Amino acid sequence: MEREAFVVLYAGLALAGCDAATQIAGDAVQGEMRNAVTAQCQQAAEGAGIVAGRVAEVCECAVQTFVADKDLNLDDISPTRIEGIVNQCAAQTGGSTTEAEQTMPAEEAGG
């Protein structure tokens, strides 16, 4: 009887250890995915003419969008996919993407 209780206790501890290891591995993969999406986002944002002050906001949106899609993984990170997400996030987070579009013409500024 004591042996059975020990085996059950040991099995329970082993499973808990597996769950923790799985969680740690999942966190590491998600961190790697976030880093890769952020790097590609910064390149795409630069190419799209997004002003420097908005890049962090747009890239955070892009990372959140990518990570939220459970069907996507590290292998799905591509310039084309990230560029599409960047364009979507630029529109969602504040309209225009280029510095020229964000400056107000003198007539509108009252000058």
Short mmCIF file of N, CA and C in Angstrom, two decimals:
data_model
loop_
_atom_site.label_atom_id
_atom_site.label_comp_id
_atom_site.label_asym_id
_atom_site.label_seq_id
_atom_site.Cartn_x
_atom_site.Cartn_y
_atom_site.Cartn_z
N MET A 1 0.83 -1.19 0.00
CA MET A 1 0.00 0.00 0.00
C MET A 1 0.87 1.25 0.00
N GLU A 2 1.92 1.27 0.86
CA GLU A 2 2.81 2.43 0.91
C GLU A 2 3.53 2.61 -0.43
N ARG A 3 3.89 1.49 -1.03
CA ARG A 3 4.60 1.56 -2.31
C ARG A 3 3.70 2.19 -3.38
N GLU A 4 2.44 1.82 -3.40
CA GLU A 4 1.51 2.39 -4.38
C GLU A 4 1.35 3.90 -4.17
N ALA A 5 1.27 4.31 -2.92
CA ALA A 5 1.15 5.74 -2.62
C ALA A 5 2.40 6.48 -3.09
N PHE A 6 3.56 5.88 -2.88
CA PHE A 6 4.82 6.49 -3.32
C PHE A 6 4.87 6.61 -4.84
N VAL A 7 4.44 5.57 -5.53
CA VAL A 7 4.43 5.59 -6.99
C VAL A 7 3.49 6.67 -7.51
N VAL A 8 2.32 6.78 -6.92
CA VAL A 8 1.36 7.81 -7.33
C VAL A 8 1.93 9.20 -7.06
N LEU A 9 2.53 9.38 -5.89
CA LEU A 9 3.14 10.67 -5.55
C LEU A 9 4.28 11.00 -6.51
N TYR A 10 5.13 10.05 -6.79
CA TYR A 10 6.25 10.24 -7.71
C TYR A 10 5.75 10.58 -9.12
N ALA A 11 4.73 9.87 -9.57
CA ALA A 11 4.17 10.13 -10.91
C ALA A 11 3.57 11.54 -10.96
N GLY A 12 2.91 11.94 -9.89
CA GLY A 12 2.35 13.29 -9.84
C GLY A 12 3.42 14.35 -9.91
N LEU A 13 4.51 14.15 -9.19
CA LEU A 13 5.63 15.09 -9.23
C LEU A 13 6.29 15.12 -10.60
N ALA A 14 6.42 13.97 -11.22
CA ALA A 14 7.02 13.90 -12.55
C ALA A 14 6.17 14.67 -13.56
N LEU A 15 4.87 14.51 -13.48
CA LEU A 15 3.97 15.23 -14.39
C LEU A 15 4.05 16.74 -14.16
N ALA A 16 4.12 17.14 -12.91
CA ALA A 16 4.24 18.56 -12.60
C ALA A 16 5.53 19.11 -13.18
N GLY A 17 6.60 18.35 -13.11
CA GLY A 17 7.88 18.76 -13.69
C GLY A 17 7.79 18.88 -15.20
N CYS A 18 7.06 17.98 -15.83
CA CYS A 18 6.87 18.04 -17.28
C CYS A 18 6.08 19.28 -17.67
N ASP A 19 5.04 19.59 -16.90
CA ASP A 19 4.25 20.78 -17.17
C ASP A 19 5.11 22.04 -17.06
N ALA A 20 5.95 22.09 -16.05
CA ALA A 20 6.83 23.25 -15.87
C ALA A 20 7.82 23.36 -17.03
N ALA A 21 8.39 22.23 -17.43
CA ALA A 21 9.34 22.25 -18.54
C ALA A 21 8.65 22.66 -19.84
N THR A 22 7.44 22.18 -20.03
CA THR A 22 6.68 22.55 -21.22
C THR A 22 6.40 24.04 -21.23
N GLN A 23 6.03 24.59 -20.07
CA GLN A 23 5.75 26.02 -19.95
C GLN A 23 7.01 26.84 -20.24
N ILE A 24 8.14 26.42 -19.71
CA ILE A 24 9.40 27.14 -19.94
C ILE A 24 9.77 27.10 -21.42
N ALA A 25 9.63 25.94 -22.03
CA ALA A 25 9.94 25.82 -23.46
C ALA A 25 8.99 26.69 -24.29
N GLY A 26 7.72 26.69 -23.93
CA GLY A 26 6.75 27.51 -24.64
C GLY A 26 7.06 28.99 -24.52
N ASP A 27 7.47 29.41 -23.32
CA ASP A 27 7.84 30.81 -23.10
C ASP A 27 9.07 31.18 -23.93
N ALA A 28 10.02 30.26 -24.03
CA ALA A 28 11.24 30.53 -24.80
C ALA A 28 10.91 30.67 -26.29
N VAL A 29 10.05 29.80 -26.79
CA VAL A 29 9.66 29.87 -28.20
C VAL A 29 8.89 31.16 -28.47
N GLN A 30 8.00 31.52 -27.57
CA GLN A 30 7.23 32.74 -27.75
C GLN A 30 8.15 33.96 -27.70
N GLY A 31 9.14 33.95 -26.83
CA GLY A 31 10.10 35.05 -26.76
C GLY A 31 10.91 35.15 -28.05
N GLU A 32 11.31 34.01 -28.59
CA GLU A 32 12.05 34.00 -29.85
C GLU A 32 11.17 34.51 -30.98
N MET A 33 9.91 34.12 -30.96
CA MET A 33 8.97 34.58 -31.98
C MET A 33 8.79 36.09 -31.89
N ARG A 34 8.63 36.61 -30.68
CA ARG A 34 8.47 38.05 -30.48
C ARG A 34 9.68 38.81 -31.02
N ASN A 35 10.86 38.32 -30.70
CA ASN A 35 12.10 38.98 -31.17
C ASN A 35 12.19 38.98 -32.70
N ALA A 36 11.86 37.85 -33.31
CA ALA A 36 11.94 37.76 -34.77
C ALA A 36 10.91 38.66 -35.44
N VAL A 37 9.69 38.69 -34.91
CA VAL A 37 8.66 39.56 -35.48
C VAL A 37 9.04 41.02 -35.30
N THR A 38 9.57 41.38 -34.14
CA THR A 38 9.98 42.76 -33.88
C THR A 38 11.06 43.20 -34.86
N ALA A 39 12.05 42.35 -35.07
CA ALA A 39 13.15 42.69 -36.00
C ALA A 39 12.62 42.90 -37.41
N GLN A 40 11.77 41.99 -37.87
CA GLN A 40 11.23 42.13 -39.23
C GLN A 40 10.27 43.31 -39.31
N CYS A 41 9.55 43.58 -38.24
CA CYS A 41 8.63 44.71 -38.22
C CYS A 41 9.40 46.01 -38.37
N GLN A 42 10.50 46.14 -37.65
CA GLN A 42 11.28 47.37 -37.74
C GLN A 42 11.78 47.59 -39.16
N GLN A 43 12.19 46.54 -39.83
CA GLN A 43 12.62 46.67 -41.22
C GLN A 43 11.45 47.05 -42.12
N ALA A 44 10.31 46.39 -41.92
CA ALA A 44 9.14 46.68 -42.75
C ALA A 44 8.64 48.09 -42.50
N ALA A 45 8.65 48.53 -41.25
CA ALA A 45 8.18 49.87 -40.90
C ALA A 45 9.08 50.93 -41.54
N GLU A 46 10.36 50.67 -41.52
CA GLU A 46 11.31 51.58 -42.15
C GLU A 46 11.04 51.67 -43.65
N GLY A 47 10.81 50.53 -44.27
CA GLY A 47 10.53 50.49 -45.70
C GLY A 47 9.20 51.12 -46.05
N ALA A 48 8.25 51.09 -45.12
CA ALA A 48 6.92 51.65 -45.36
C ALA A 48 6.88 53.15 -45.06
N GLY A 49 7.96 53.68 -44.52
CA GLY A 49 8.01 55.11 -44.23
C GLY A 49 7.29 55.50 -42.95
N ILE A 50 7.11 54.58 -42.04
CA ILE A 50 6.47 54.90 -40.76
C ILE A 50 7.43 55.75 -39.94
N VAL A 51 6.94 56.86 -39.42
CA VAL A 51 7.80 57.77 -38.67
C VAL A 51 8.35 57.07 -37.43
N ALA A 52 9.55 57.46 -37.05
CA ALA A 52 10.26 56.80 -35.95
C ALA A 52 9.44 56.76 -34.67
N GLY A 53 8.70 57.79 -34.40
CA GLY A 53 7.92 57.85 -33.17
C GLY A 53 6.79 56.84 -33.10
N ARG A 54 6.42 56.28 -34.23
CA ARG A 54 5.32 55.32 -34.27
C ARG A 54 5.78 53.88 -34.43
N VAL A 55 7.06 53.67 -34.73
CA VAL A 55 7.54 52.31 -35.01
C VAL A 55 7.32 51.38 -33.82
N ALA A 56 7.63 51.82 -32.61
CA ALA A 56 7.47 50.96 -31.43
C ALA A 56 6.01 50.56 -31.25
N GLU A 57 5.10 51.51 -31.43
CA GLU A 57 3.67 51.23 -31.27
C GLU A 57 3.18 50.25 -32.35
N VAL A 58 3.59 50.49 -33.57
CA VAL A 58 3.18 49.63 -34.68
C VAL A 58 3.76 48.24 -34.50
N CYS A 59 5.02 48.15 -34.10
CA CYS A 59 5.65 46.84 -33.93
C CYS A 59 5.07 46.07 -32.75
N GLU A 60 4.70 46.76 -31.69
CA GLU A 60 4.05 46.07 -30.57
C GLU A 60 2.71 45.49 -31.04
N CYS A 61 1.97 46.25 -31.83
CA CYS A 61 0.71 45.76 -32.40
C CYS A 61 0.99 44.55 -33.30
N ALA A 62 2.02 44.62 -34.11
CA ALA A 62 2.36 43.52 -35.02
C ALA A 62 2.72 42.26 -34.24
N VAL A 63 3.50 42.41 -33.19
CA VAL A 63 3.87 41.26 -32.36
C VAL A 63 2.63 40.64 -31.73
N GLN A 64 1.79 41.49 -31.14
CA GLN A 64 0.57 40.99 -30.50
C GLN A 64 -0.34 40.28 -31.51
N THR A 65 -0.45 40.85 -32.70
CA THR A 65 -1.28 40.26 -33.74
C THR A 65 -0.75 38.91 -34.16
N PHE A 66 0.55 38.82 -34.37
CA PHE A 66 1.17 37.57 -34.82
C PHE A 66 1.05 36.50 -33.74
N VAL A 67 1.39 36.84 -32.51
CA VAL A 67 1.38 35.87 -31.42
C VAL A 67 -0.05 35.41 -31.11
N ALA A 68 -1.02 36.27 -31.31
CA ALA A 68 -2.41 35.92 -31.01
C ALA A 68 -2.95 34.86 -31.95
N ASP A 69 -2.38 34.75 -33.14
CA ASP A 69 -2.83 33.76 -34.11
C ASP A 69 -2.16 32.43 -33.79
N LYS A 70 -2.89 31.54 -33.17
CA LYS A 70 -2.35 30.26 -32.72
C LYS A 70 -1.94 29.34 -33.88
N ASP A 71 -2.36 29.67 -35.10
CA ASP A 71 -1.99 28.86 -36.26
C ASP A 71 -0.60 29.23 -36.78
N LEU A 72 -0.03 30.33 -36.30
CA LEU A 72 1.28 30.78 -36.78
C LEU A 72 2.37 30.35 -35.82
N ASN A 73 3.56 30.07 -36.37
CA ASN A 73 4.71 29.72 -35.55
C ASN A 73 5.96 30.38 -36.15
N LEU A 74 7.11 30.02 -35.62
CA LEU A 74 8.37 30.63 -36.08
C LEU A 74 8.58 30.49 -37.58
N ASP A 75 8.18 29.36 -38.14
CA ASP A 75 8.36 29.12 -39.57
C ASP A 75 7.50 30.04 -40.44
N ASP A 76 6.48 30.64 -39.85
CA ASP A 76 5.58 31.50 -40.60
C ASP A 76 6.03 32.96 -40.65
N ILE A 77 7.11 33.27 -39.97
CA ILE A 77 7.61 34.64 -39.97
C ILE A 77 8.34 34.89 -41.28
N SER A 78 7.75 35.76 -42.09
CA SER A 78 8.34 36.10 -43.38
C SER A 78 8.14 37.60 -43.61
N PRO A 79 9.02 38.19 -44.42
CA PRO A 79 8.87 39.63 -44.70
C PRO A 79 7.49 39.98 -45.25
N THR A 80 6.96 39.15 -46.12
CA THR A 80 5.66 39.43 -46.73
C THR A 80 4.55 39.41 -45.67
N ARG A 81 4.54 38.38 -44.84
CA ARG A 81 3.51 38.26 -43.80
C ARG A 81 3.62 39.42 -42.81
N ILE A 82 4.83 39.72 -42.37
CA ILE A 82 5.02 40.78 -41.39
C ILE A 82 4.67 42.14 -42.00
N GLU A 83 5.02 42.35 -43.26
CA GLU A 83 4.68 43.61 -43.92
C GLU A 83 3.16 43.82 -43.93
N GLY A 84 2.42 42.77 -44.20
CA GLY A 84 0.96 42.87 -44.18
C GLY A 84 0.43 43.24 -42.81
N ILE A 85 0.99 42.61 -41.78
CA ILE A 85 0.57 42.91 -40.41
C ILE A 85 0.97 44.34 -40.04
N VAL A 86 2.17 44.77 -40.45
CA VAL A 86 2.62 46.13 -40.17
C VAL A 86 1.67 47.14 -40.80
N ASN A 87 1.29 46.92 -42.04
CA ASN A 87 0.36 47.84 -42.70
C ASN A 87 -0.98 47.89 -41.98
N GLN A 88 -1.46 46.73 -41.56
CA GLN A 88 -2.71 46.65 -40.81
C GLN A 88 -2.58 47.40 -39.48
N CYS A 89 -1.49 47.20 -38.77
CA CYS A 89 -1.29 47.85 -37.47
C CYS A 89 -1.08 49.36 -37.62
N ALA A 90 -0.41 49.78 -38.67
CA ALA A 90 -0.22 51.21 -38.90
C ALA A 90 -1.58 51.89 -39.07
N ALA A 91 -2.47 51.23 -39.78
CA ALA A 91 -3.81 51.79 -39.97
C ALA A 91 -4.61 51.77 -38.66
N GLN A 92 -4.47 50.71 -37.89
CA GLN A 92 -5.21 50.58 -36.63
C GLN A 92 -4.73 51.55 -35.56
N THR A 93 -3.44 51.83 -35.54
CA THR A 93 -2.87 52.60 -34.44
C THR A 93 -2.78 54.09 -34.69
N GLY A 94 -3.25 54.55 -35.84
CA GLY A 94 -3.21 56.00 -35.96
C GLY A 94 -3.16 56.56 -37.34
N GLY A 95 -3.68 55.88 -38.30
CA GLY A 95 -3.83 56.48 -39.62
C GLY A 95 -2.60 56.45 -40.46
N SER A 96 -2.11 57.64 -40.83
CA SER A 96 -1.06 57.76 -41.85
C SER A 96 0.26 57.16 -41.39
N THR A 97 1.09 56.83 -42.38
CA THR A 97 2.33 56.14 -42.07
C THR A 97 3.57 56.97 -42.32
N THR A 98 3.50 57.97 -43.16
CA THR A 98 4.73 58.70 -43.48
C THR A 98 4.78 60.03 -42.78
N GLU A 99 5.98 60.51 -42.57
CA GLU A 99 6.19 61.78 -41.90
C GLU A 99 5.53 62.91 -42.67
N ALA A 100 5.62 62.86 -43.99
CA ALA A 100 5.03 63.91 -44.81
C ALA A 100 3.51 63.95 -44.61
N GLU A 101 2.91 62.81 -44.45
CA GLU A 101 1.46 62.77 -44.25
C GLU A 101 1.08 63.25 -42.86
N GLN A 102 2.00 63.19 -41.89
CA GLN A 102 1.68 63.59 -40.54
C GLN A 102 1.98 65.06 -40.26
N THR A 103 2.59 65.76 -41.18
CA THR A 103 2.84 67.17 -40.98
C THR A 103 1.67 67.95 -41.55
N MET A 104 1.33 69.04 -40.89
CA MET A 104 0.19 69.81 -41.31
C MET A 104 0.62 70.91 -42.26
N PRO A 105 -0.04 71.05 -43.40
CA PRO A 105 0.29 72.14 -44.31
C PRO A 105 0.11 73.50 -43.64
N ALA A 106 0.88 74.49 -44.09
CA ALA A 106 0.84 75.82 -43.49
C ALA A 106 -0.57 76.41 -43.51
N GLU A 107 -1.33 76.15 -44.59
CA GLU A 107 -2.67 76.70 -44.69
C GLU A 107 -3.57 76.17 -43.56
N GLU A 108 -3.44 74.87 -43.25
CA GLU A 108 -4.26 74.28 -42.22
C GLU A 108 -3.80 74.70 -40.84
N ALA A 109 -2.53 75.03 -40.69
CA ALA A 109 -1.98 75.42 -39.39
C ALA A 109 -2.27 76.88 -39.09
N GLY A 110 -2.82 77.61 -40.05
CA GLY A 110 -3.15 79.00 -39.83
C GLY A 110 -1.99 79.92 -40.16
N GLY A 111 -1.03 79.42 -40.95
CA GLY A 111 0.15 80.24 -41.24
C GLY A 111 0.32 80.60 -42.64
#
